[in-house]
Short mmCIF file of C-alpha atoms in Angstrom, two decimals:
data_model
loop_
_atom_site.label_atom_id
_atom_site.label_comp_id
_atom_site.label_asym_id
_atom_site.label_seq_id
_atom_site.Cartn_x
_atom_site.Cartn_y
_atom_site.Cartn_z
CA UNK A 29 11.05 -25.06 -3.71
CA UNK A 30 11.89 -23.72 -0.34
CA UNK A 31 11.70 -19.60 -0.14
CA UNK A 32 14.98 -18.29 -0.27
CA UNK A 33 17.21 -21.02 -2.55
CA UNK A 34 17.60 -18.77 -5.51
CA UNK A 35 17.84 -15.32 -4.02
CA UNK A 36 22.09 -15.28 -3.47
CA UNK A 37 24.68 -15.80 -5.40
CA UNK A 38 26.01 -18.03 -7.22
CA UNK A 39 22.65 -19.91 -6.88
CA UNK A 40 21.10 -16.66 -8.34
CA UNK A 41 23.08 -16.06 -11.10
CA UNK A 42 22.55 -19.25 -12.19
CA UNK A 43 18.64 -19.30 -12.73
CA UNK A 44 19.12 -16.66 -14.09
CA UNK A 45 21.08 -18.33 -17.10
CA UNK A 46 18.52 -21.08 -16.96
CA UNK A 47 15.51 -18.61 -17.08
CA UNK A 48 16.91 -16.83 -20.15
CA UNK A 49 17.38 -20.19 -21.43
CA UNK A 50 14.74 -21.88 -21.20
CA UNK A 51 12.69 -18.59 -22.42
CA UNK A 52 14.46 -18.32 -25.76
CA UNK A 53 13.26 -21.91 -26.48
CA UNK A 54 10.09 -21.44 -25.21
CA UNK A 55 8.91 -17.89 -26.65
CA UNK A 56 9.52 -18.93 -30.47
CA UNK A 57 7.28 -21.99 -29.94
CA UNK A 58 4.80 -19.92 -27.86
CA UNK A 59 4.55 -17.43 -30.85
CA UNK A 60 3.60 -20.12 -33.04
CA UNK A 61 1.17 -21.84 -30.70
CA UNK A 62 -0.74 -18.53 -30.08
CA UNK A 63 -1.38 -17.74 -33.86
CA UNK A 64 -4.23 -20.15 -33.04
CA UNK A 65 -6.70 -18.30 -31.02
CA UNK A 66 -8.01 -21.07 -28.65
CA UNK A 67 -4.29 -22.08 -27.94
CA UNK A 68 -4.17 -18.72 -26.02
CA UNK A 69 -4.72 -18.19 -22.31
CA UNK A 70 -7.97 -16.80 -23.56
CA UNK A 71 -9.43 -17.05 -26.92
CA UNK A 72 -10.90 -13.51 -26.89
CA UNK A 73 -7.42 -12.11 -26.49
CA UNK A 74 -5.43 -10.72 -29.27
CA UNK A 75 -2.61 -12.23 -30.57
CA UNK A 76 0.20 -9.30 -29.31
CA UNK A 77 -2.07 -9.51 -25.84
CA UNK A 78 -1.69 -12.87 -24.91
CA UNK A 79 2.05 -12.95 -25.82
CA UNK A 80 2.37 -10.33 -23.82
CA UNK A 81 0.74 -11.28 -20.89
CA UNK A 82 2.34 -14.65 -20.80
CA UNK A 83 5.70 -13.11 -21.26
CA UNK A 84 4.89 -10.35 -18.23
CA UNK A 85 3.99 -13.70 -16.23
CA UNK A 86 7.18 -15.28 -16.80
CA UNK A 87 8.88 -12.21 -15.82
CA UNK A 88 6.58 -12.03 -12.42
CA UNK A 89 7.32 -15.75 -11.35
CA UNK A 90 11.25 -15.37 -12.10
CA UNK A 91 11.08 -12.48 -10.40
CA UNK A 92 9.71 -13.36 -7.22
CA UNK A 93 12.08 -16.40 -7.08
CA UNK A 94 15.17 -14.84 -7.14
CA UNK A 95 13.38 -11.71 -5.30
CA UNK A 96 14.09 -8.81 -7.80
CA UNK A 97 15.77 -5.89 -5.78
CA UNK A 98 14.90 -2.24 -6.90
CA UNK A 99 17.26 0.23 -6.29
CA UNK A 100 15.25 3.20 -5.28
CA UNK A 101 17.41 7.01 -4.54
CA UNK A 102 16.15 10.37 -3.54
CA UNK A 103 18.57 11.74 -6.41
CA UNK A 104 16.43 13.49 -9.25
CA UNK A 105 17.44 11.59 -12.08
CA UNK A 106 16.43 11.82 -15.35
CA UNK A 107 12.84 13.30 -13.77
CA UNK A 108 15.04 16.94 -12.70
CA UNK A 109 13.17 19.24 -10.82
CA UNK A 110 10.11 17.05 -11.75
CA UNK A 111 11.47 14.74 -8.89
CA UNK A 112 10.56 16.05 -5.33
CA UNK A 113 11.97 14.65 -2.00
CA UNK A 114 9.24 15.16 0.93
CA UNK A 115 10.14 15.19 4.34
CA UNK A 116 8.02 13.35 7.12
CA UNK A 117 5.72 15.29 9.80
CA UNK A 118 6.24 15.47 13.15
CA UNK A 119 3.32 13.02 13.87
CA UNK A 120 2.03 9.72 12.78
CA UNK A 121 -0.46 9.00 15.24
CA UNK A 122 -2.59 5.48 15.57
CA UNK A 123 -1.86 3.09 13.77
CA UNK A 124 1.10 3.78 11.74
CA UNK A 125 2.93 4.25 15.07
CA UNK A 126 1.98 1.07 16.37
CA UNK A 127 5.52 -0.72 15.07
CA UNK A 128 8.82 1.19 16.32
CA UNK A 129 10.73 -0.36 13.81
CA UNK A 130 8.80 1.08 11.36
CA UNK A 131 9.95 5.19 11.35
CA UNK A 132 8.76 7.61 8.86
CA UNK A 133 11.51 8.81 6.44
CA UNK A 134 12.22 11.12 3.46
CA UNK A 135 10.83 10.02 0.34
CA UNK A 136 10.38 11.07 -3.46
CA UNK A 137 7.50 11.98 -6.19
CA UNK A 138 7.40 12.86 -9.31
CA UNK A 139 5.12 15.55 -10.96
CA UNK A 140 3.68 14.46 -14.36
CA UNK A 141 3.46 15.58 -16.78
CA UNK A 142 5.46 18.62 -15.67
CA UNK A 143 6.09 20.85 -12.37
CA UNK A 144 2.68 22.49 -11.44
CA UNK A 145 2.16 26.70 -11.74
CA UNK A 146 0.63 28.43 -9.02
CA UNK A 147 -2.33 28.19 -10.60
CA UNK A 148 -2.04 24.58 -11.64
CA UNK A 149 -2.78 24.03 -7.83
CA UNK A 150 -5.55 25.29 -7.72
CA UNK A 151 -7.77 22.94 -9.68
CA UNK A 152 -7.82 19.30 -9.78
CA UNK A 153 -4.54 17.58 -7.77
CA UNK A 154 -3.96 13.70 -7.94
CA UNK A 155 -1.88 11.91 -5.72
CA UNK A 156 -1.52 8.60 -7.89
CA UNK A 157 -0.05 5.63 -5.89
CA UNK A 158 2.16 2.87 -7.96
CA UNK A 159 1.43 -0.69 -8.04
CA UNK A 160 4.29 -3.73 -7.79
CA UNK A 161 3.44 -6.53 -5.13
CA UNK A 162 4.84 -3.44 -2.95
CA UNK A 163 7.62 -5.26 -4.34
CA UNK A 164 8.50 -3.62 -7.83
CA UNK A 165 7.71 -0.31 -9.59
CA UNK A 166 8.58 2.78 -8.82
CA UNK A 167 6.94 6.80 -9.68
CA UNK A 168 9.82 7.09 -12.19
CA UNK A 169 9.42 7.76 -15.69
CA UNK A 170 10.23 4.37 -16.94
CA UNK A 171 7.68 2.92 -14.56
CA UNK A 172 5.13 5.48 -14.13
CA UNK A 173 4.84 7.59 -17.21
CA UNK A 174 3.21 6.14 -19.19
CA UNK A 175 -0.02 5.64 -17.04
CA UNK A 176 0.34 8.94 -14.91
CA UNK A 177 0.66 10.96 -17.84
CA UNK A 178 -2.42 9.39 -19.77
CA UNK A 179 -4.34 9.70 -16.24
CA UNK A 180 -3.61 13.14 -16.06
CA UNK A 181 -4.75 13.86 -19.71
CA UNK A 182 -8.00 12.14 -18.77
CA UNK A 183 -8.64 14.63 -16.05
CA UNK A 184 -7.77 17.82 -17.61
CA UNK A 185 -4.21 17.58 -17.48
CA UNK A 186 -4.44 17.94 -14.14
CA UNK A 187 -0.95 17.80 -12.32
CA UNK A 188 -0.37 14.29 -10.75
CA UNK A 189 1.80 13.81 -7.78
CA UNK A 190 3.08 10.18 -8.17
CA UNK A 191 4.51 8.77 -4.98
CA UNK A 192 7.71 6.82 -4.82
CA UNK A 193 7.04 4.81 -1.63
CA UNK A 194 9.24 2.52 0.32
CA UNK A 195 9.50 -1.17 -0.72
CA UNK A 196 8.43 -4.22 1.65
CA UNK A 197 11.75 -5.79 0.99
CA UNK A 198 14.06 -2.80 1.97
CA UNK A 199 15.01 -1.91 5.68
CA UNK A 200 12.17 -0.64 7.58
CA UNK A 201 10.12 -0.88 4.82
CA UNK A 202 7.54 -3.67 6.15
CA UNK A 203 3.86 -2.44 6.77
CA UNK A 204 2.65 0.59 7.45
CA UNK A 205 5.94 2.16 5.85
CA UNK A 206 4.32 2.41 2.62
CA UNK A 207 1.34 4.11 3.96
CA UNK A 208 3.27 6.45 6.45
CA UNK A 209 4.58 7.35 3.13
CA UNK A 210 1.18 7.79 1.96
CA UNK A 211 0.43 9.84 4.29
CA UNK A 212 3.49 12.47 3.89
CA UNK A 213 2.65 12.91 0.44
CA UNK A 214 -1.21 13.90 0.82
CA UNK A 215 0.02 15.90 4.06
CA UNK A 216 2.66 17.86 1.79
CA UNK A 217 -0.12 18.34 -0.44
CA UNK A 218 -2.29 19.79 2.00
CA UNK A 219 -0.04 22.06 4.18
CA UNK A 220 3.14 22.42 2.19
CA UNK A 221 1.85 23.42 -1.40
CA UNK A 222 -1.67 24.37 0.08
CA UNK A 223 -4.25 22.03 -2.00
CA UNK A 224 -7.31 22.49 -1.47
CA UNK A 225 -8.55 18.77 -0.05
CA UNK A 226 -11.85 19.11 -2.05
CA UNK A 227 -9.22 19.43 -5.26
CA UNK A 228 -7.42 16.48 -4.78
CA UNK A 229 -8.46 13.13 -6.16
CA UNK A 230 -6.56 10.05 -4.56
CA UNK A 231 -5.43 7.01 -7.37
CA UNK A 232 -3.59 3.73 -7.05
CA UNK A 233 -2.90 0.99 -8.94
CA UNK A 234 -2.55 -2.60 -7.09
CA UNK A 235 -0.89 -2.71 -4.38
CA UNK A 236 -1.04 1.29 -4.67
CA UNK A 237 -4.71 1.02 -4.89
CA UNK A 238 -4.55 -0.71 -1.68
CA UNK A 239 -2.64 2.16 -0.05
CA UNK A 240 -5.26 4.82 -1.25
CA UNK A 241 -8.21 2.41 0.57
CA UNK A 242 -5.65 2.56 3.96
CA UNK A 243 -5.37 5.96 3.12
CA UNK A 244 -9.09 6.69 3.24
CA UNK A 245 -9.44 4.67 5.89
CA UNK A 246 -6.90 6.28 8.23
CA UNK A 247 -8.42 9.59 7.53
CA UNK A 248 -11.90 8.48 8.75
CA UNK A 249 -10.71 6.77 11.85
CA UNK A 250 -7.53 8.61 13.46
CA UNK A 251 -8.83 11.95 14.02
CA UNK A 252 -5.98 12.82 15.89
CA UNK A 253 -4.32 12.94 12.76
CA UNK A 254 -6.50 15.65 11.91
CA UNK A 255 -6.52 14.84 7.72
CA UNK A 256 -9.64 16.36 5.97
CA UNK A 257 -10.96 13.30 3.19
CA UNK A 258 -9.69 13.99 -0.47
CA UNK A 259 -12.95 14.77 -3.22
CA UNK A 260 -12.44 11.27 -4.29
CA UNK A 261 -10.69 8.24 -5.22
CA UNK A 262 -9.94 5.98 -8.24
CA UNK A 263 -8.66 2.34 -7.34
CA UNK A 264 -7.43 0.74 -10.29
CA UNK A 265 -7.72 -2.88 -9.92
CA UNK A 266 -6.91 -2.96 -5.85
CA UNK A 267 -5.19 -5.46 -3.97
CA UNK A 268 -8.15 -6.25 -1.32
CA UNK A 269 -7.49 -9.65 0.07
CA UNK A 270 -4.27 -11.23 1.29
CA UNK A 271 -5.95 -14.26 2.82
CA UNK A 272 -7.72 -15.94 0.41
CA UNK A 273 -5.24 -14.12 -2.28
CA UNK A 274 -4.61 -17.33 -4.01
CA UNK A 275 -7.74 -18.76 -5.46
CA UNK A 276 -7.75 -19.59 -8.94
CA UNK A 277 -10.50 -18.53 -11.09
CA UNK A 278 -8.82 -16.24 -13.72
CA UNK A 279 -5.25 -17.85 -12.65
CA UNK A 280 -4.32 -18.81 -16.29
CA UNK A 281 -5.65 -16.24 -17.98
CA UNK A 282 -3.63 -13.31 -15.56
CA UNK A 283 -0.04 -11.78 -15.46
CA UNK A 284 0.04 -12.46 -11.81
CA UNK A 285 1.80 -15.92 -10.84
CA UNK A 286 1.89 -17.21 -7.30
CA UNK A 287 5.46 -16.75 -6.82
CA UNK A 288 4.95 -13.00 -6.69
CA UNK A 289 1.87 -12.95 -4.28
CA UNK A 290 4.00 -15.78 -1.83
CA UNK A 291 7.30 -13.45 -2.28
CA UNK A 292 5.09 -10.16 -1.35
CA UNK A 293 3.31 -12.36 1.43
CA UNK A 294 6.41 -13.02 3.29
CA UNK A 295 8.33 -9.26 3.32
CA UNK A 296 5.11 -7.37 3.76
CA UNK A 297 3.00 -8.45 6.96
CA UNK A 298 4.54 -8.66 10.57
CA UNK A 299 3.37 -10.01 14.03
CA UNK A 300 1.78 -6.16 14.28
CA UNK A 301 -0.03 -6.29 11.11
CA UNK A 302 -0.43 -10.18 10.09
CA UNK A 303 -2.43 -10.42 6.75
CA UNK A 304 -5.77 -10.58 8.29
CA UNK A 305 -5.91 -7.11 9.49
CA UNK A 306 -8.21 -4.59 8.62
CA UNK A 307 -5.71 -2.48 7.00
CA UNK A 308 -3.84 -5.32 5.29
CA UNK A 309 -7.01 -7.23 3.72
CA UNK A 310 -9.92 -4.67 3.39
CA UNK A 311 -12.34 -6.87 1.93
CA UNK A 312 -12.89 -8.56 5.17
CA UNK A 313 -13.66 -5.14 7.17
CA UNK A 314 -15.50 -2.82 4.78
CA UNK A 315 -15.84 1.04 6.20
CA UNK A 316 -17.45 4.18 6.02
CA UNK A 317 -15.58 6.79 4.06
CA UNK A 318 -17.32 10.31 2.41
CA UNK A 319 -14.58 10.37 -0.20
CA UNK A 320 -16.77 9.00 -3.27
CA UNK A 321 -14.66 5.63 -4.47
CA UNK A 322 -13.96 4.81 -8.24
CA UNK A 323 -13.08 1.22 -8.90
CA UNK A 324 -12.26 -0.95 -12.03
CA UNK A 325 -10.78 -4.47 -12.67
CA UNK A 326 -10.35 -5.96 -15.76
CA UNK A 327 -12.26 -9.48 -15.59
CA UNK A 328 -9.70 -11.72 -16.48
CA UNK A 329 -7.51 -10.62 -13.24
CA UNK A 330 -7.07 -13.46 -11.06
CA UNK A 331 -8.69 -11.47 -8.05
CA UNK A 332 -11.84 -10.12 -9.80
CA UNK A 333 -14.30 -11.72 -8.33
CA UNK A 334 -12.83 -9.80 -4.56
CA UNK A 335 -13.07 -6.46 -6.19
CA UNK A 336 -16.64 -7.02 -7.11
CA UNK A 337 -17.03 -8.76 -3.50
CA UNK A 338 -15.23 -5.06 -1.63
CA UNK A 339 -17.10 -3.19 -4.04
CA UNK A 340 -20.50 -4.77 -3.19
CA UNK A 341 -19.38 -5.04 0.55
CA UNK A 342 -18.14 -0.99 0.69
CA UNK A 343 -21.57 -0.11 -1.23
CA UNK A 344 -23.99 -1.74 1.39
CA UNK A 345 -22.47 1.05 3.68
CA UNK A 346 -24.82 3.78 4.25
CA UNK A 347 -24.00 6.96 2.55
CA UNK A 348 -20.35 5.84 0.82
CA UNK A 349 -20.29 6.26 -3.02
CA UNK A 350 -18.63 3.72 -4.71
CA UNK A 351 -18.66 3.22 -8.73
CA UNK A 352 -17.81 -0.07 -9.96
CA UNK A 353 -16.44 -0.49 -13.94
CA UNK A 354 -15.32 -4.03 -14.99
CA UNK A 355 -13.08 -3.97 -18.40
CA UNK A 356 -14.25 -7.54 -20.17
CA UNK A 357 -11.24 -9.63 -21.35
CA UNK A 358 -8.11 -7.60 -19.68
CA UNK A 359 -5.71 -8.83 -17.11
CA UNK A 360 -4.19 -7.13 -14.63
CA UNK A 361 -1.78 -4.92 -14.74
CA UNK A 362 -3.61 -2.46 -17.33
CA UNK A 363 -2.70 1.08 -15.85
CA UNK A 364 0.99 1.61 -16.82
CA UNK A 365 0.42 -0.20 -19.71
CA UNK A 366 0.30 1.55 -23.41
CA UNK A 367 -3.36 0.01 -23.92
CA UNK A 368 -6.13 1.25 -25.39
CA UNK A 369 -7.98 -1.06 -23.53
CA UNK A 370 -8.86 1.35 -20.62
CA UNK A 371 -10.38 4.61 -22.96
CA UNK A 372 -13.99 3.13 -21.45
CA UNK A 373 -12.97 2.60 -18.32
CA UNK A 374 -11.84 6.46 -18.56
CA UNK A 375 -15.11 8.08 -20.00
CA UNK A 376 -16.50 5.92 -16.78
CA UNK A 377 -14.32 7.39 -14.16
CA UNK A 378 -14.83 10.57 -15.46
CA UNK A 379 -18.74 10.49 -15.57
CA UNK A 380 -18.27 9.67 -11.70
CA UNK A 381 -15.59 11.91 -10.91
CA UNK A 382 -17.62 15.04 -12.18
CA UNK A 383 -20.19 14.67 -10.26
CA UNK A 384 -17.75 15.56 -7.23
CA UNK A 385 -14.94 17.95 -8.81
CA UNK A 386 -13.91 20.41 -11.51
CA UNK A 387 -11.35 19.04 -14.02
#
């Protein structure tokens, strides 16, 4: 299928019809099938799971053919004064100033669960970075709540800043806009509301987890930005690799079908920032960072085996802290989701966390 055939009308529109189709034939028959444990993706999920994930897969691949637009606006919503728009700084030195197409711009956040007191701000802050492919998702209730508000519950219920960042596939919104974006929200942290840096704890999800590694790793190496590092950092299954991104251990056991990674693959790099750089796949330049780094990955995620690999690679680092928690028999995908699947993972992060901060 050459990129591109189904993402205009009428040619759209019409597998579309065809994908709702062919689903309503399919899912009845795929709920019988599954009753039978080794019929499923994987015979240790349960039945509601693997119907589930195979229907959040289906979703994925149709999406990524017809390239799903979200419609992102600065206007508050259903969020209120919960939603925040953040202006950019002046400066946006090194690397994230290396593309002029790429411009810093206002952007949103949401506060969950509610708008911070005063004195809120003064203990534990997280900036929590959404996942999608940098495709899809969004810090908005319907996307975010669910996770952000458990996360902050976890932690005290610690005010989390969730960051509604510019998608690869809108204007100017190609690589580094997402972590320029990044970037304005810690900043506005720092010097608008006055957080302490040694209060706030840095957390993505995916591709967000990706942004909060870029994020660390900006901090260490463009002083001129003159960032202090965050207490620490929790990277919920991260995106790590987009070279080898498509091996296939785990493959039919994920959510994550190819036609998503090749759709975020061809609106996210650019001649500036092709997928082998150090800020697009990690994994292949580990750094030194003294913000202590929190990871977990559920081990039936198709890129598992690279978190363990950047977590091993980030560890053999002199002096950086990195805590590694692997969630048997979960796919990925796990944060926003209404799981119980993650409680563990949660007493883990914690455990590490406190060794660094208050919550």
């Amino acid at each position: 299928m050459v990129p591109g055939t189904f993402t205009k009308q009428p040619m759209k529109g019409l597998y579309t019809l065809i994908f709702i189709a062919d689903k309503l034939v399919r899912l009845p028959l795929l709920m019988i099938l599954y009753i039978i444990p080794s019929f499923r993706q994987h015979s240790r999920y349960g039945y509601t799971k693997a119907i589930i994930v195979k229907a959040f897969n289906w979703y994925l691949h149709d999406a990524g053919v017809v390239e799903v637009k979200v419609h992102r606006t600065l206007a508050p919503g259903r969020e209120g004064n919960r939603f925040v728009t953040i202006k950019p700084s002046s400066e946006y030195p090194g690397i994230l100033s290396q593309d002029p197409a790429i411009v810093p711009t206002n952007i949103g956040a949401v506060w969950y669960p509610d708008v911070p007191s005063a004195a809120d701000l003064q203990k534990l802050v997280v900036l929590h970075i959404h996942g999608g492919a940098f495709l899809l998702g969004s810090a908005r209730i319907a996307d975010a709540g669910t996770g952000c508000n458990r996360l902050s519950k976890n932690f005290g219920n610690a005010p989390v800043f969730a960051l509604d960042y510019r998608l690869a596939n809108e204007p100017g919104g190609k690589f580094p806009a997402a972590l320029q974006d990044s970037v304005t929200a810690y900043r506005y942290l720092l010097e608008d509301l006055n957080v302490d840096p040694r209060r706030i704890m840095v957390s993505g999800d995916s591709a967000g987890g990706h942004l909060a590694i870029t994020l660390l790793r900006y901090i260490v190496e463009t002083p001129a930005a003159n960032l202090p590092s965050p207490a620490a950092a929790l990277l919920w299954s991260p995106w790590v690799d987009m070279v080898d991104t498509f091996e296939r251990p785990n493959t039919d056991k994920d959510l994550i079908p190819d036609a998503l990674i090749q759709w975020s693959l061809r609106e996210l790099p650019t001649e500036t920032f092709p997928p082998e750089h150090p800020y697009m796949s990690t994994i292949r330049h580990p750094f030194k960072t003294v913000t202590p780094m929190w990871m977990c990955a559920g081990a039936t995620e198709r890129h598992y085996f690279r978190q363990v690999r950047f977590a091993s690679k980030m560890t053999r680092i002199a002096e950086n802290d990195v805590g590694f928690y692997g969630i048997p028999d979960l796919p990925h995908g796990f944060f926003p989701a209404p799981t119980n699947d993650i409680d563990l993972a949660y007493v883990d992060a914690q455990k590490f966390v406190s060794e660094y901060v208050e919550f």
